[in-house]
GROMACS .gro file of N, CA and C in nm:
model
  453
    1MET      N    1   0.589   8.719  -3.004
    1MET     CA    2   0.534   8.811  -2.908
    1MET      C    3   0.585   8.774  -2.770
    2TRP      N    4   0.627   8.873  -2.693
    2TRP     CA    5   0.675   8.853  -2.557
    2TRP      C    6   0.582   8.924  -2.460
    3ILE      N    7   0.550   8.857  -2.354
    3ILE     CA    8   0.471   8.918  -2.248
    3ILE      C    9   0.544   8.894  -2.118
    4ARG      N   10   0.561   8.999  -2.040
    4ARG     CA   11   0.623   8.985  -1.909
    4ARG      C   12   0.525   9.031  -1.804
    5LEU      N   13   0.512   8.952  -1.701
    5LEU     CA   14   0.427   8.988  -1.588
    5LEU      C   15   0.517   9.014  -1.469
    6TYR      N   16   0.489   9.119  -1.396
    6TYR     CA   17   0.565   9.152  -1.278
    6TYR      C   18   0.472   9.144  -1.158
    7PRO      N   19   0.513   9.069  -1.057
    7PRO     CA   20   0.428   9.056  -0.939
    7PRO      C   21   0.414   9.188  -0.865
    8ALA      N   22   0.308   9.198  -0.789
    8ALA     CA   23   0.290   9.316  -0.706
    8ALA      C   24   0.406   9.323  -0.607
    9GLY      N   25   0.436   9.440  -0.563
    9GLY     CA   26   0.548   9.458  -0.472
    9GLY      C   27   0.634   9.571  -0.524
   10SER      N   28   0.764   9.555  -0.512
   10SER     CA   29   0.856   9.660  -0.555
   10SER      C   30   0.840   9.689  -0.704
   11PRO      N   31   0.827   9.816  -0.740
   11PRO     CA   32   0.814   9.851  -0.881
   11PRO      C   33   0.948   9.843  -0.954
   12LEU      N   34   1.057   9.822  -0.883
   12LEU     CA   35   1.187   9.812  -0.947
   12LEU      C   36   1.202   9.677  -1.015
   13ARG      N   37   1.230   9.679  -1.144
   13ARG     CA   38   1.252   9.554  -1.215
   13ARG      C   39   1.394   9.504  -1.196
   14ASP      N   40   1.485   9.592  -1.155
   14ASP     CA   41   1.623   9.553  -1.138
   14ASP      C   42   1.663   9.544  -0.991
   15VAL      N   43   1.568   9.505  -0.907
   15VAL     CA   44   1.595   9.497  -0.764
   15VAL      C   45   1.706   9.395  -0.735
   16ALA      N   46   1.711   9.286  -0.809
   16ALA     CA   47   1.818   9.187  -0.789
   16ALA      C   48   1.952   9.250  -0.823
   17GLN      N   49   1.958   9.325  -0.931
   17GLN     CA   50   2.082   9.392  -0.970
   17GLN      C   51   2.126   9.490  -0.861
   18ALA      N   52   2.032   9.562  -0.804
   18ALA     CA   53   2.063   9.658  -0.698
   18ALA      C   54   2.125   9.587  -0.577
   19ARG      N   55   2.082   9.467  -0.549
   19ARG     CA   56   2.140   9.392  -0.437
   19ARG      C   57   2.286   9.357  -0.463
   20TYR      N   58   2.319   9.324  -0.587
   20TYR     CA   59   2.459   9.295  -0.621
   20TYR      C   60   2.544   9.421  -0.613
   21VAL      N   61   2.492   9.533  -0.659
   21VAL     CA   62   2.564   9.659  -0.648
   21VAL      C   63   2.590   9.690  -0.501
   22ALA      N   64   2.488   9.674  -0.417
   22ALA     CA   65   2.503   9.700  -0.273
   22ALA      C   66   2.608   9.609  -0.211
   23GLU      N   67   2.615   9.485  -0.256
   23GLU     CA   68   2.715   9.392  -0.201
   23GLU      C   69   2.856   9.434  -0.240
   24VAL      N   70   2.875   9.477  -0.364
   24VAL     CA   71   3.008   9.526  -0.405
   24VAL      C   72   3.044   9.649  -0.324
   25VAL      N   73   2.950   9.741  -0.308
   25VAL     CA   74   2.975   9.862  -0.229
   25VAL      C   75   3.013   9.824  -0.087
   26ARG      N   76   2.940   9.730  -0.029
   26ARG     CA   77   2.970   9.687   0.108
   26ARG      C   78   3.114   9.637   0.121
   27ARG      N   79   3.161   9.568   0.020
   27ARG     CA   80   3.296   9.510   0.025
   27ARG      C   81   3.408   9.612   0.005
   28VAL      N   82   3.380   9.723  -0.065
   28VAL     CA   83   3.487   9.817  -0.098
   28VAL      C   84   3.464   9.958  -0.046
   29THR      N   85   3.358   9.981   0.028
   29THR     CA   86   3.315  10.117   0.061
   29THR      C   87   3.422  10.203   0.128
   30HIS      N   88   3.506  10.147   0.209
   30HIS     CA   89   3.607  10.228   0.278
   30HIS      C   90   3.733  10.250   0.194
   31ARG      N   91   3.740  10.191   0.077
   31ARG     CA   92   3.859  10.201  -0.006
   31ARG      C   93   3.845  10.295  -0.127
   32TYR      N   94   3.725  10.317  -0.172
   32TYR     CA   95   3.702  10.391  -0.295
   32TYR      C   96   3.596  10.499  -0.278
   33ALA      N   97   3.606  10.602  -0.361
   33ALA     CA   98   3.493  10.693  -0.378
   33ALA      C   99   3.397  10.619  -0.469
   34ILE      N  100   3.269  10.622  -0.435
   34ILE     CA  101   3.170  10.540  -0.504
   34ILE      C  102   3.064  10.627  -0.569
   35GLN      N  103   3.036  10.597  -0.695
   35GLN     CA  104   2.927  10.664  -0.765
   35GLN      C  105   2.839  10.556  -0.827
   36VAL      N  106   2.714  10.549  -0.783
   36VAL     CA  107   2.617  10.455  -0.837
   36VAL      C  108   2.549  10.520  -0.956
   37GLU      N  109   2.526  10.442  -1.061
   37GLU     CA  110   2.464  10.492  -1.184
   37GLU      C  111   2.541  10.613  -1.237
   38ALA      N  112   2.671  10.591  -1.260
   38ALA     CA  113   2.759  10.697  -1.311
   38ALA      C  114   2.730  10.721  -1.459
   39PRO      N  115   2.679  10.840  -1.494
   39PRO     CA  116   2.642  10.866  -1.633
   39PRO      C  117   2.763  10.883  -1.724
   40VAL      N  118   2.749  10.838  -1.848
   40VAL     CA  119   2.851  10.863  -1.949
   40VAL      C  120   2.843  11.011  -1.985
   41PRO      N  121   2.956  11.083  -1.973
   41PRO     CA  122   2.952  11.230  -1.990
   41PRO      C  123   2.958  11.274  -2.136
   42ARG      N  124   2.861  11.228  -2.214
   42ARG     CA  125   2.853  11.269  -2.354
   42ARG      C  126   2.712  11.319  -2.380
   43PRO      N  127   2.697  11.434  -2.444
   43PRO     CA  128   2.564  11.487  -2.472
   43PRO      C  129   2.478  11.384  -2.549
   44GLY      N  130   2.357  11.363  -2.500
   44GLY     CA  131   2.265  11.272  -2.565
   44GLY      C  132   2.288  11.126  -2.535
   45ASP      N  133   2.393  11.093  -2.461
   45ASP     CA  134   2.423  10.953  -2.427
   45ASP      C  135   2.356  10.922  -2.294
   46HIS      N  136   2.262  10.831  -2.295
   46HIS     CA  137   2.185  10.800  -2.175
   46HIS      C  138   2.238  10.680  -2.098
   47ARG      N  139   2.354  10.629  -2.138
   47ARG     CA  140   2.412  10.514  -2.067
   47ARG      C  141   2.472  10.558  -1.933
   48ALA      N  142   2.475  10.463  -1.841
   48ALA     CA  143   2.539  10.485  -1.711
   48ALA      C  144   2.598  10.353  -1.664
   49ALA      N  145   2.710  10.364  -1.594
   49ALA     CA  146   2.770  10.245  -1.533
   49ALA      C  147   2.695  10.216  -1.405
   50ASP      N  148   2.677  10.088  -1.375
   50ASP     CA  149   2.611  10.051  -1.250
   50ASP      C  150   2.685  10.111  -1.131
   51LEU      N  151   2.818  10.110  -1.140
   51LEU     CA  152   2.901  10.157  -1.029
   51LEU      C  153   3.034  10.206  -1.085
   52LEU      N  154   3.080  10.320  -1.033
   52LEU     CA  155   3.213  10.370  -1.068
   52LEU      C  156   3.290  10.386  -0.937
   53LEU      N  157   3.402  10.314  -0.928
   53LEU     CA  158   3.489  10.321  -0.811
   53LEU      C  159   3.611  10.402  -0.848
   54THR      N  160   3.644  10.503  -0.769
   54THR     CA  161   3.763  10.582  -0.798
   54THR      C  162   3.852  10.589  -0.675
   55ARG      N  163   3.980  10.584  -0.702
   55ARG     CA  164   4.082  10.596  -0.598
   55ARG      C  165   4.211  10.636  -0.668
   56GLY      N  166   4.258  10.754  -0.639
   56GLY     CA  167   4.377  10.802  -0.709
   56GLY      C  168   4.350  10.807  -0.858
   57ASP      N  169   4.438  10.746  -0.936
   57ASP     CA  170   4.421  10.742  -1.081
   57ASP      C  171   4.334  10.626  -1.128
   58ASP      N  172   4.295  10.539  -1.037
   58ASP     CA  173   4.213  10.423  -1.074
   58ASP      C  174   4.067  10.464  -1.090
   59ARG      N  175   4.009  10.425  -1.202
   59ARG     CA  176   3.866  10.445  -1.231
   59ARG      C  177   3.813  10.309  -1.274
   60ILE      N  178   3.742  10.244  -1.185
   60ILE     CA  179   3.696  10.108  -1.210
   60ILE      C  180   3.546  10.109  -1.233
   61VAL      N  181   3.505  10.067  -1.353
   61VAL     CA  182   3.363  10.054  -1.385
   61VAL      C  183   3.321   9.914  -1.346
   62VAL      N  184   3.213   9.906  -1.268
   62VAL     CA  185   3.155   9.778  -1.229
   62VAL      C  186   3.016   9.769  -1.291
   63GLU      N  187   2.997   9.665  -1.370
   63GLU     CA  188   2.868   9.639  -1.433
   63GLU      C  189   2.816   9.506  -1.378
   64VAL      N  190   2.688   9.500  -1.347
   64VAL     CA  191   2.627   9.381  -1.290
   64VAL      C  192   2.537   9.314  -1.394
   65VAL      N  193   2.551   9.183  -1.406
   65VAL     CA  194   2.466   9.104  -1.495
   65VAL      C  195   2.406   8.992  -1.412
   66THR      N  196   2.275   8.992  -1.400
   66THR     CA  197   2.212   8.884  -1.324
   66THR      C  198   2.185   8.763  -1.411
   67ARG      N  199   2.176   8.784  -1.543
   67ARG     CA  200   2.151   8.672  -1.633
   67ARG      C  201   2.231   8.691  -1.761
   68LEU      N  202   2.325   8.602  -1.784
   68LEU     CA  203   2.403   8.608  -1.907
   68LEU      C  204   2.320   8.554  -2.023
   69THR      N  205   2.313   8.630  -2.129
   69THR     CA  206   2.238   8.586  -2.246
   69THR      C  207   2.329   8.581  -2.368
   70ASP      N  208   2.401   8.689  -2.394
   70ASP     CA  209   2.495   8.700  -2.505
   70ASP      C  210   2.624   8.755  -2.446
   71LEU      N  211   2.704   8.668  -2.389
   71LEU     CA  212   2.822   8.712  -2.313
   71LEU      C  213   2.912   8.802  -2.396
   72GLN      N  214   2.941   8.765  -2.520
   72GLN     CA  215   3.028   8.849  -2.603
   72GLN      C  216   2.967   8.987  -2.624
   73GLY      N  217   2.840   8.991  -2.655
   73GLY     CA  218   2.772   9.119  -2.676
   73GLY      C  219   2.765   9.201  -2.549
   74GLN      N  220   2.736   9.134  -2.437
   74GLN     CA  221   2.729   9.204  -2.309
   74GLN      C  222   2.865   9.262  -2.272
   75LEU      N  223   2.972   9.184  -2.289
   75LEU     CA  224   3.107   9.235  -2.258
   75LEU      C  225   3.146   9.349  -2.351
   76ARG      N  226   3.111   9.337  -2.478
   76ARG     CA  227   3.144   9.442  -2.575
   76ARG      C  228   3.078   9.574  -2.534
   77ALA      N  229   2.950   9.570  -2.498
   77ALA     CA  230   2.880   9.691  -2.456
   77ALA      C  231   2.942   9.749  -2.329
   78MET      N  232   2.981   9.663  -2.236
   78MET     CA  233   3.044   9.710  -2.112
   78MET      C  234   3.178   9.775  -2.139
   79LYS      N  235   3.258   9.715  -2.229
   79LYS     CA  236   3.389   9.770  -2.261
   79LYS      C  237   3.376   9.908  -2.327
   80LEU      N  238   3.276   9.923  -2.413
   80LEU     CA  239   3.254  10.054  -2.475
   80LEU      C  240   3.213  10.158  -2.370
   81LYS      N  241   3.130  10.118  -2.277
   81LYS     CA  242   3.088  10.209  -2.170
   81LYS      C  243   3.207  10.247  -2.083
   82ALA      N  244   3.290  10.148  -2.049
   82ALA     CA  245   3.410  10.174  -1.967
   82ALA      C  246   3.504  10.269  -2.041
   83ARG      N  247   3.520  10.248  -2.171
   83ARG     CA  248   3.604  10.338  -2.251
   83ARG      C  249   3.550  10.480  -2.247
   84ASP      N  250   3.420  10.495  -2.264
   84ASP     CA  251   3.360  10.628  -2.268
   84ASP      C  252   3.360  10.696  -2.131
   85LEU      N  253   3.373  10.620  -2.026
   85LEU     CA  254   3.386  10.676  -1.891
   85LEU      C  255   3.533  10.692  -1.851
   86GLU      N  256   3.623  10.666  -1.948
   86GLU     CA  257   3.767  10.676  -1.926
   86GLU      C  258   3.812  10.592  -1.807
   87ALA      N  259   3.758  10.472  -1.799
   87ALA     CA  260   3.791  10.381  -1.690
   87ALA      C  261   3.927  10.315  -1.716
   88THR      N  262   3.995  10.286  -1.608
   88THR     CA  263   4.121  10.212  -1.618
   88THR      C  264   4.097  10.061  -1.607
   89ARG      N  265   3.976  10.025  -1.562
   89ARG     CA  266   3.946   9.884  -1.539
   89ARG      C  267   3.796   9.860  -1.551
   90LEU      N  268   3.759   9.741  -1.598
   90LEU     CA  269   3.620   9.699  -1.605
   90LEU      C  270   3.605   9.569  -1.526
   91ILE      N  271   3.510   9.569  -1.435
   91ILE     CA  272   3.476   9.448  -1.360
   91ILE      C  273   3.330   9.416  -1.390
   92CYS      N  274   3.305   9.300  -1.446
   92CYS     CA  275   3.170   9.253  -1.471
   92CYS      C  276   3.133   9.156  -1.360
   93VAL      N  277   3.037   9.193  -1.279
   93VAL     CA  278   2.990   9.108  -1.169
   93VAL      C  279   2.870   9.029  -1.220
   94VAL      N  280   2.882   8.897  -1.211
   94VAL     CA  281   2.779   8.808  -1.263
   94VAL      C  282   2.718   8.730  -1.147
   95ALA      N  283   2.586   8.723  -1.144
   95ALA     CA  284   2.518   8.644  -1.041
   95ALA      C  285   2.564   8.499  -1.050
   96ASP      N  286   2.597   8.442  -0.937
   96ASP     CA  287   2.645   8.304  -0.931
   96ASP      C  288   2.525   8.209  -0.934
   97THR      N  289   2.482   8.178  -1.056
   97THR     CA  290   2.370   8.085  -1.075
   97THR      C  291   2.418   7.969  -1.160
   98HIS      N  292   2.341   7.860  -1.162
   98HIS     CA  293   2.379   7.744  -1.244
   98HIS      C  294   2.384   7.782  -1.392
   99ALA      N  295   2.285   7.857  -1.438
   99ALA     CA  296   2.281   7.896  -1.580
   99ALA      C  297   2.400   7.983  -1.617
  100ASN      N  298   2.433   8.081  -1.533
  100ASN     CA  299   2.547   8.168  -1.562
  100ASN      C  300   2.678   8.091  -1.555
  101ALA      N  301   2.690   7.998  -1.460
  101ALA     CA  302   2.811   7.917  -1.449
  101ALA      C  303   2.832   7.834  -1.575
  102ARG      N  304   2.724   7.782  -1.631
  102ARG     CA  305   2.734   7.703  -1.754
  102ARG      C  306   2.782   7.791  -1.869
  103VAL      N  307   2.727   7.911  -1.881
  103VAL     CA  308   2.769   8.003  -1.987
  103VAL      C  309   2.918   8.036  -1.971
  104LEU      N  310   2.960   8.065  -1.850
  104LEU     CA  311   3.101   8.100  -1.826
  104LEU      C  312   3.194   7.982  -1.853
  105ARG      N  313   3.151   7.863  -1.816
  105ARG     CA  314   3.231   7.742  -1.845
  105ARG      C  315   3.250   7.726  -1.995
  106GLU      N  316   3.141   7.741  -2.070
  106GLU     CA  317   3.149   7.726  -2.215
  106GLU      C  318   3.230   7.837  -2.280
  107ALA      N  319   3.227   7.956  -2.222
  107ALA     CA  320   3.296   8.072  -2.281
  107ALA      C  321   3.442   8.083  -2.236
  108ARG      N  322   3.481   8.007  -2.136
  108ARG     CA  323   3.616   8.019  -2.081
  108ARG      C  324   3.725   8.018  -2.188
  109PRO      N  325   3.722   7.925  -2.284
  109PRO     CA  326   3.829   7.927  -2.386
  109PRO      C  327   3.831   8.056  -2.467
  110LEU      N  328   3.716   8.118  -2.485
  110LEU     CA  329   3.706   8.240  -2.564
  110LEU      C  330   3.744   8.365  -2.485
  111ILE      N  331   3.697   8.376  -2.361
  111ILE     CA  332   3.719   8.500  -2.285
  111ILE      C  333   3.832   8.491  -2.184
  112GLY      N  334   3.880   8.371  -2.157
  112GLY     CA  335   3.984   8.353  -2.055
  112GLY      C  336   4.110   8.433  -2.081
  113ALA      N  337   4.143   8.456  -2.207
  113ALA     CA  338   4.262   8.536  -2.240
  113ALA      C  339   4.233   8.685  -2.230
  114MET      N  340   4.105   8.723  -2.237
  114MET     CA  341   4.069   8.866  -2.237
  114MET      C  342   4.046   8.921  -2.098
  115VAL      N  343   3.997   8.839  -2.007
  115VAL     CA  344   3.961   8.887  -1.873
  115VAL      C  345   4.007   8.788  -1.767
  116ASP      N  346   4.026   8.839  -1.647
  116ASP     CA  347   4.059   8.756  -1.532
  116ASP      C  348   3.929   8.690  -1.485
  117LEU      N  349   3.932   8.561  -1.461
  117LEU     CA  350   3.813   8.489  -1.417
  117LEU      C  351   3.826   8.438  -1.273
  118ASP      N  352   3.931   8.484  -1.202
  118ASP     CA  353   3.954   8.441  -1.065
  118ASP      C  354   3.879   8.536  -0.970
  119SER      N  355   3.754   8.504  -0.945
  119SER     CA  356   3.667   8.591  -0.866
  119SER      C  357   3.723   8.623  -0.729
  120ARG      N  358   3.772   8.522  -0.659
  120ARG     CA  359   3.823   8.545  -0.523
  120ARG      C  360   3.940   8.642  -0.522
  121ARG      N  361   4.033   8.623  -0.615
  121ARG     CA  362   4.150   8.711  -0.620
  121ARG      C  363   4.108   8.854  -0.653
  122VAL      N  364   4.022   8.871  -0.752
  122VAL     CA  365   3.980   9.005  -0.793
  122VAL      C  366   3.905   9.075  -0.680
  123LEU      N  367   3.813   9.005  -0.616
  123LEU     CA  368   3.739   9.066  -0.505
  123LEU      C  369   3.831   9.101  -0.388
  124ALA      N  370   3.931   9.017  -0.362
  124ALA     CA  371   4.027   9.046  -0.254
  124ALA      C  372   4.109   9.171  -0.288
  125GLU      N  373   4.149   9.185  -0.413
  125GLU     CA  374   4.226   9.303  -0.454
  125GLU      C  375   4.141   9.430  -0.438
  126LEU      N  376   4.017   9.424  -0.482
  126LEU     CA  377   3.929   9.540  -0.468
  126LEU      C  378   3.905   9.575  -0.321
  127ALA      N  379   3.883   9.472  -0.239
  127ALA     CA  380   3.859   9.495  -0.096
  127ALA      C  381   3.981   9.558  -0.029
  128ALA      N  382   4.100   9.529  -0.082
  128ALA     CA  383   4.223   9.587  -0.027
  128ALA      C  384   4.254   9.723  -0.088
  129GLY      N  385   4.171   9.767  -0.183
  129GLY     CA  386   4.194   9.897  -0.246
  129GLY      C  387   4.299   9.894  -0.354
  130ARG      N  388   4.324   9.776  -0.411
  130ARG     CA  389   4.425   9.762  -0.516
  130ARG      C  390   4.360   9.733  -0.651
  131ASP      N  391   4.424   9.781  -0.756
  131ASP     CA  392   4.381   9.751  -0.892
  131ASP      C  393   4.404   9.601  -0.915
  132PRO      N  394   4.302   9.528  -0.962
  132PRO     CA  395   4.319   9.385  -0.985
  132PRO      C  396   4.415   9.351  -1.099
  133GLY      N  397   4.459   9.450  -1.177
  133GLY     CA  398   4.561   9.424  -1.276
  133GLY      C  399   4.510   9.403  -1.417
  134ARG      N  400   4.386   9.362  -1.431
  134ARG     CA  401   4.325   9.346  -1.564
  134ARG      C  402   4.174   9.342  -1.550
  135ASP      N  403   4.105   9.360  -1.659
  135ASP     CA  404   3.959   9.352  -1.658
  135ASP      C  405   3.921   9.212  -1.609
  136ALA      N  406   3.800   9.201  -1.552
  136ALA     CA  407   3.762   9.073  -1.492
  136ALA      C  408   3.613   9.047  -1.502
  137VAL      N  409   3.580   8.919  -1.500
  137VAL     CA  410   3.443   8.873  -1.481
  137VAL      C  411   3.443   8.801  -1.348
  138VAL      N  412   3.360   8.850  -1.256
  138VAL     CA  413   3.355   8.800  -1.120
  138VAL      C  414   3.218   8.741  -1.093
  139THR      N  415   3.213   8.619  -1.044
  139THR     CA  416   3.084   8.564  -1.002
  139THR      C  417   3.066   8.595  -0.854
  140LEU      N  418   2.944   8.629  -0.819
  140LEU     CA  419   2.914   8.670  -0.682
  140LEU      C  420   2.783   8.607  -0.639
  141ARG      N  421   2.787   8.544  -0.524
  141ARG     CA  422   2.666   8.487  -0.464
  141ARG      C  423   2.629   8.573  -0.344
  142LEU      N  424   2.506   8.616  -0.341
  142LEU     CA  425   2.460   8.695  -0.228
  142LEU      C  426   2.431   8.605  -0.110
  143ARG      N  427   2.452   8.658   0.006
  143ARG     CA  428   2.419   8.584   0.128
  143ARG      C  429   2.268   8.576   0.142
  144PRO      N  430   2.214   8.466   0.198
  144PRO     CA  431   2.069   8.455   0.214
  144PRO      C  432   2.006   8.572   0.288
  145ALA      N  433   2.079   8.632   0.381
  145ALA     CA  434   2.026   8.747   0.456
  145ALA      C  435   1.999   8.865   0.364
  146ASP      N  436   2.063   8.865   0.245
  146ASP     CA  437   2.044   8.973   0.149
  146ASP      C  438   1.916   8.954   0.068
  147GLY      N  439   1.843   8.847   0.094
  147GLY     CA  440   1.718   8.826   0.022
  147GLY      C  441   1.733   8.744  -0.105
  148HIS      N  442   1.852   8.692  -0.132
  148HIS     CA  443   1.875   8.613  -0.253
  148HIS      C  444   1.839   8.468  -0.223
  149ARG      N  445   1.768   8.410  -0.314
  149ARG     CA  446   1.725   8.270  -0.294
  149ARG      C  447   1.811   8.170  -0.366
  150GLY      N  448   1.923   8.216  -0.425
  150GLY     CA  449   2.014   8.125  -0.492
  150GLY      C  450   1.965   8.078  -0.628
  151THR      N  451   1.880   8.156  -0.692
  151THR     CA  452   1.828   8.116  -0.821
  151THR      C  453   1.928   8.144  -0.931
   0.00000   0.00000   0.00000
């Protein structure tokens, strides 16, 4: 049995995720057309990408994960969503936490050949309005002013 308690305050359970989406938007806003919660255009399909960045022929799906639990499963679901949105690129933004860093360290031999793990390079390419060249997993730490406590 699982019980979750949510403190009084914002009714949004994904408020942390929204902060990461806002940070990505802040970094690329002048380079791309931006669609938040971009729905998969299939009848009866209720999935949506956290963020869809478009520029010319580039269609970049950005998915945010604040807590890695099943990295292979999470990436598989994201890749299917990107495929169904006809994306040319998938960027998985992961909260820069100790727990997520440990998961990524352990998974590096498995996923390193499938995705780019150079967060700085990928973020710099996106900020410049360029395709990063391959799908990527990017770790991102929010600035304290953004309300993130570094958890």
